[in-house]
mmCIF file of C-alpha atoms in Angstrom:
data_model
loop_
_atom_site.group_PDB
_atom_site.id
_atom_site.type_symbol
_atom_site.label_atom_id
_atom_site.label_comp_id
_atom_site.label_asym_id
_atom_site.label_seq_id
_atom_site.Cartn_x
_atom_site.Cartn_y
_atom_site.Cartn_z
ATOM 1 C CA LEU I 1 206.489 -6.828 185.426
ATOM 2 C CA ARG I 2 205.069 -5.426 188.682
ATOM 3 C CA GLN I 3 206.705 -2.016 188.088
ATOM 4 C CA ARG I 4 205.223 -1.928 184.585
ATOM 5 C CA GLU I 5 201.745 -2.674 185.967
ATOM 6 C CA ILE I 6 202.091 0.081 188.552
ATOM 7 C CA ARG I 7 203.278 2.523 185.877
ATOM 8 C CA LEU I 8 200.271 1.766 183.671
ATOM 9 C CA GLN I 9 197.932 2.073 186.654
ATOM 10 C CA THR I 10 199.508 5.443 187.523
ATOM 11 C CA ILE I 11 199.027 6.721 183.969
ATOM 12 C CA ASN I 12 195.418 5.528 184.000
ATOM 13 C CA ASP I 13 194.805 7.182 187.384
ATOM 14 C CA ILE I 14 196.214 10.483 186.127
ATOM 15 C CA ALA I 15 194.157 10.324 182.923
ATOM 16 C CA ARG I 16 190.992 9.500 184.882
ATOM 17 C CA GLY I 17 191.627 12.347 187.316
ATOM 18 C CA ILE I 18 192.082 14.822 184.482
ATOM 19 C CA THR I 19 188.981 13.555 182.661
ATOM 20 C CA GLU I 20 186.913 13.772 185.838
ATOM 21 C CA GLN I 21 188.371 17.237 186.558
ATOM 22 C CA GLU I 22 189.731 16.295 189.964
ATOM 23 C CA PRO I 23 191.877 18.833 191.803
ATOM 24 C CA ILE I 24 195.509 18.629 190.688
ATOM 25 C CA GLU I 25 196.541 17.932 194.297
ATOM 26 C CA SER I 26 194.469 14.711 194.360
ATOM 27 C CA ILE I 27 195.921 13.531 191.072
ATOM 28 C CA ILE I 28 199.477 14.225 192.255
ATOM 29 C CA GLU I 29 198.891 12.482 195.596
ATOM 30 C CA ARG I 30 197.766 9.278 193.867
ATOM 31 C CA ALA I 31 200.687 9.473 191.444
ATOM 32 C CA LEU I 32 203.168 9.830 194.324
ATOM 33 C CA MET I 33 201.674 6.849 196.128
ATOM 34 C CA SER I 34 201.910 4.717 192.990
ATOM 35 C CA MET I 35 205.460 5.827 192.230
ATOM 36 C CA PHE I 36 206.620 5.105 195.772
ATOM 37 C CA GLN I 37 204.982 1.673 195.594
ATOM 38 C CA ALA I 38 206.889 0.962 192.368
ATOM 39 C CA TYR I 39 210.215 2.404 193.573
ATOM 40 C CA PRO I 40 210.325 2.081 197.381
ATOM 41 C CA LYS I 41 214.089 2.593 197.632
ATOM 42 C CA TYR I 42 213.777 6.196 196.385
ATOM 43 C CA ARG I 43 212.355 9.266 198.069
ATOM 44 C CA VAL I 44 209.451 10.415 195.892
ATOM 45 C CA ALA I 45 208.295 14.026 196.125
ATOM 46 C CA PHE I 46 206.215 16.766 194.565
ATOM 47 C CA GLY I 47 207.207 20.402 194.681
ATOM 48 C CA GLU I 48 205.521 23.503 193.282
ATOM 49 C CA VAL I 49 207.511 26.180 191.498
ATOM 50 C CA THR I 50 206.869 29.556 193.102
ATOM 51 C CA ASP I 51 206.752 32.937 191.365
ATOM 52 C CA SER I 52 210.260 33.539 192.695
ATOM 53 C CA ASP I 53 211.517 30.350 190.964
ATOM 54 C CA GLN I 54 211.874 28.238 194.067
ATOM 55 C CA LEU I 55 210.845 24.602 194.127
ATOM 56 C CA ARG I 56 208.844 24.265 197.360
ATOM 57 C CA PHE I 57 208.106 20.673 198.327
ATOM 58 C CA LYS I 58 204.494 20.018 199.291
ATOM 59 C CA ARG I 59 204.573 16.243 199.671
ATOM 60 C CA SER I 60 207.154 13.495 199.964
ATOM 61 C CA LEU I 61 207.245 9.783 200.659
ATOM 62 C CA GLN I 62 210.511 8.208 201.667
ATOM 63 C CA PRO I 63 212.067 4.948 202.813
ATOM 64 C CA SER I 64 212.334 4.414 206.536
ATOM 65 C CA GLY I 65 215.237 6.365 207.980
ATOM 66 C CA ARG I 66 215.280 9.109 205.335
ATOM 67 C CA GLY I 67 213.995 12.566 206.101
ATOM 68 C CA GLY I 68 211.049 14.068 204.275
ATOM 69 C CA LEU I 69 211.056 17.153 202.082
ATOM 70 C CA ILE I 70 207.750 18.809 203.013
ATOM 71 C CA GLY I 71 208.375 22.538 203.459
ATOM 72 C CA VAL I 72 211.884 22.433 201.981
ATOM 73 C CA SER I 73 212.621 24.944 199.205
ATOM 74 C CA ILE I 74 215.318 24.735 196.561
ATOM 75 C CA GLU I 75 216.349 27.843 194.656
ATOM 76 C CA LEU I 76 215.996 27.303 190.904
ATOM 77 C CA GLY I 77 216.335 30.925 189.807
ATOM 78 C CA THR I 78 220.114 30.898 190.108
ATOM 79 C CA ASP I 79 220.326 27.874 187.798
ATOM 80 C CA GLN I 80 218.767 29.084 184.541
ATOM 81 C CA PHE I 81 219.875 25.950 182.670
ATOM 82 C CA THR I 82 217.856 23.643 184.932
ATOM 83 C CA LEU I 83 214.877 25.972 185.086
ATOM 84 C CA ASP I 84 214.766 26.274 181.279
ATOM 85 C CA ARG I 85 214.944 22.487 180.858
ATOM 86 C CA LEU I 86 212.048 21.960 183.225
ATOM 87 C CA ARG I 87 210.027 24.685 181.493
ATOM 88 C CA ARG I 88 210.586 22.860 178.179
ATOM 89 C CA SER I 89 209.140 19.678 179.765
ATOM 90 C CA GLU I 90 212.511 17.933 179.771
ATOM 91 C CA ILE I 91 213.200 15.288 182.391
ATOM 92 C CA LEU I 92 216.166 16.212 184.548
ATOM 93 C CA ALA I 93 218.431 13.285 185.442
ATOM 94 C CA ILE I 94 221.426 13.835 187.704
ATOM 95 C CA SER I 95 223.390 10.678 188.522
ATOM 96 C CA SER I 96 225.565 12.345 191.132
ATOM 97 C CA CYS I 97 224.786 15.482 193.119
ATOM 98 C CA ASP I 98 228.450 16.028 193.835
ATOM 99 C CA PRO I 99 228.966 19.744 192.986
ATOM 100 C CA ASN I 100 232.406 18.880 191.587
ATOM 101 C CA GLU I 101 230.956 16.414 189.067
ATOM 102 C CA VAL I 102 227.965 18.228 187.516
ATOM 103 C CA ASN I 103 227.360 21.482 185.668
ATOM 104 C CA GLN I 104 224.517 22.537 187.950
ATOM 105 C CA ARG I 105 226.736 23.184 190.988
ATOM 106 C CA GLU I 106 224.255 25.267 192.986
ATOM 107 C CA LEU I 107 221.425 22.797 192.382
ATOM 108 C CA ALA I 108 223.689 19.901 193.314
ATOM 109 C CA ALA I 109 224.718 21.635 196.544
ATOM 110 C CA SER I 110 221.058 22.299 197.422
ATOM 111 C CA LEU I 111 220.112 18.707 196.736
ATOM 112 C CA GLY I 112 223.065 17.420 198.718
ATOM 113 C CA SER I 113 221.955 19.523 201.681
ATOM 114 C CA VAL I 114 218.687 17.530 201.827
ATOM 115 C CA GLY I 115 220.399 14.153 201.504
ATOM 116 C CA ALA I 116 219.964 13.621 197.770
ATOM 117 C CA ALA I 117 222.928 12.076 195.990
ATOM 118 C CA ALA I 118 221.065 11.541 192.687
ATOM 119 C CA LEU I 119 217.899 13.059 191.217
ATOM 120 C CA LEU I 120 215.305 12.316 188.557
ATOM 121 C CA ALA I 121 212.817 15.188 188.146
ATOM 122 C CA VAL I 122 209.778 15.175 185.859
ATOM 123 C CA PRO I 123 208.222 18.583 185.197
ATOM 124 C CA VAL I 124 204.497 19.094 185.771
ATOM 125 C CA ILE I 125 203.116 21.552 183.244
ATOM 126 C CA LEU I 126 199.713 23.109 183.940
ATOM 127 C CA ASP I 127 198.064 25.505 181.487
ATOM 128 C CA GLY I 128 201.305 25.713 179.497
ATOM 129 C CA LYS I 129 203.357 26.837 182.511
ATOM 130 C CA LEU I 130 205.813 24.993 184.762
ATOM 131 C CA PHE I 131 203.697 24.186 187.817
ATOM 132 C CA GLY I 132 206.041 21.887 189.671
ATOM 133 C CA SER I 133 208.042 18.698 189.590
ATOM 134 C CA LEU I 134 207.546 15.059 190.504
ATOM 135 C CA SER I 135 210.900 13.723 191.570
ATOM 136 C CA PHE I 136 212.776 10.666 192.702
ATOM 137 C CA ASP I 137 215.988 10.980 194.615
ATOM 138 C CA SER I 138 218.462 8.519 196.015
ATOM 139 C CA ASP I 139 220.770 8.789 198.990
ATOM 140 C CA SER I 140 223.586 7.353 196.860
ATOM 141 C CA PRO I 141 224.681 8.112 193.291
ATOM 142 C CA ALA I 142 222.461 6.330 190.767
ATOM 143 C CA THR I 143 222.551 5.653 187.074
ATOM 144 C CA TRP I 144 218.965 6.224 185.935
ATOM 145 C CA THR I 145 217.749 3.631 183.454
ATOM 146 C CA GLU I 146 215.738 4.428 180.325
ATOM 147 C CA TYR I 147 212.831 2.584 181.956
ATOM 148 C CA GLU I 148 212.944 4.821 185.042
ATOM 149 C CA MET I 149 213.071 7.936 182.879
ATOM 150 C CA LYS I 150 209.944 7.044 180.875
#
């Protein structure tokens, strides 16, 4: 019940920020804080997609003992499948970042290099263009539930 309340509050905060024309950075910051409060066992991050198709992390919140992602870049341009999915506003769910177990081998290797064993990425579309991604990642493989993906 608490996670559902936090989710609704997050949606309301985002809607209010958009209505009040707040800077996108402020809206994203509040969303990250709410998401981390709801899911404290995951690292929660926001990254912007650059013109060269890199996902450059601008903000991250993580459980104690896990490293942050601020300043880390992940190459998306070599993985057209993932990039196209994000551009179509599709949520990307990877249960295991083991390069031997998933189709997106290069993405999985990049994620593994920053300590992510599983990933849930939600695209952020701004003015019809892929702006970035809000993501959750786990330091162990995870089966993402329908609830977590909504």
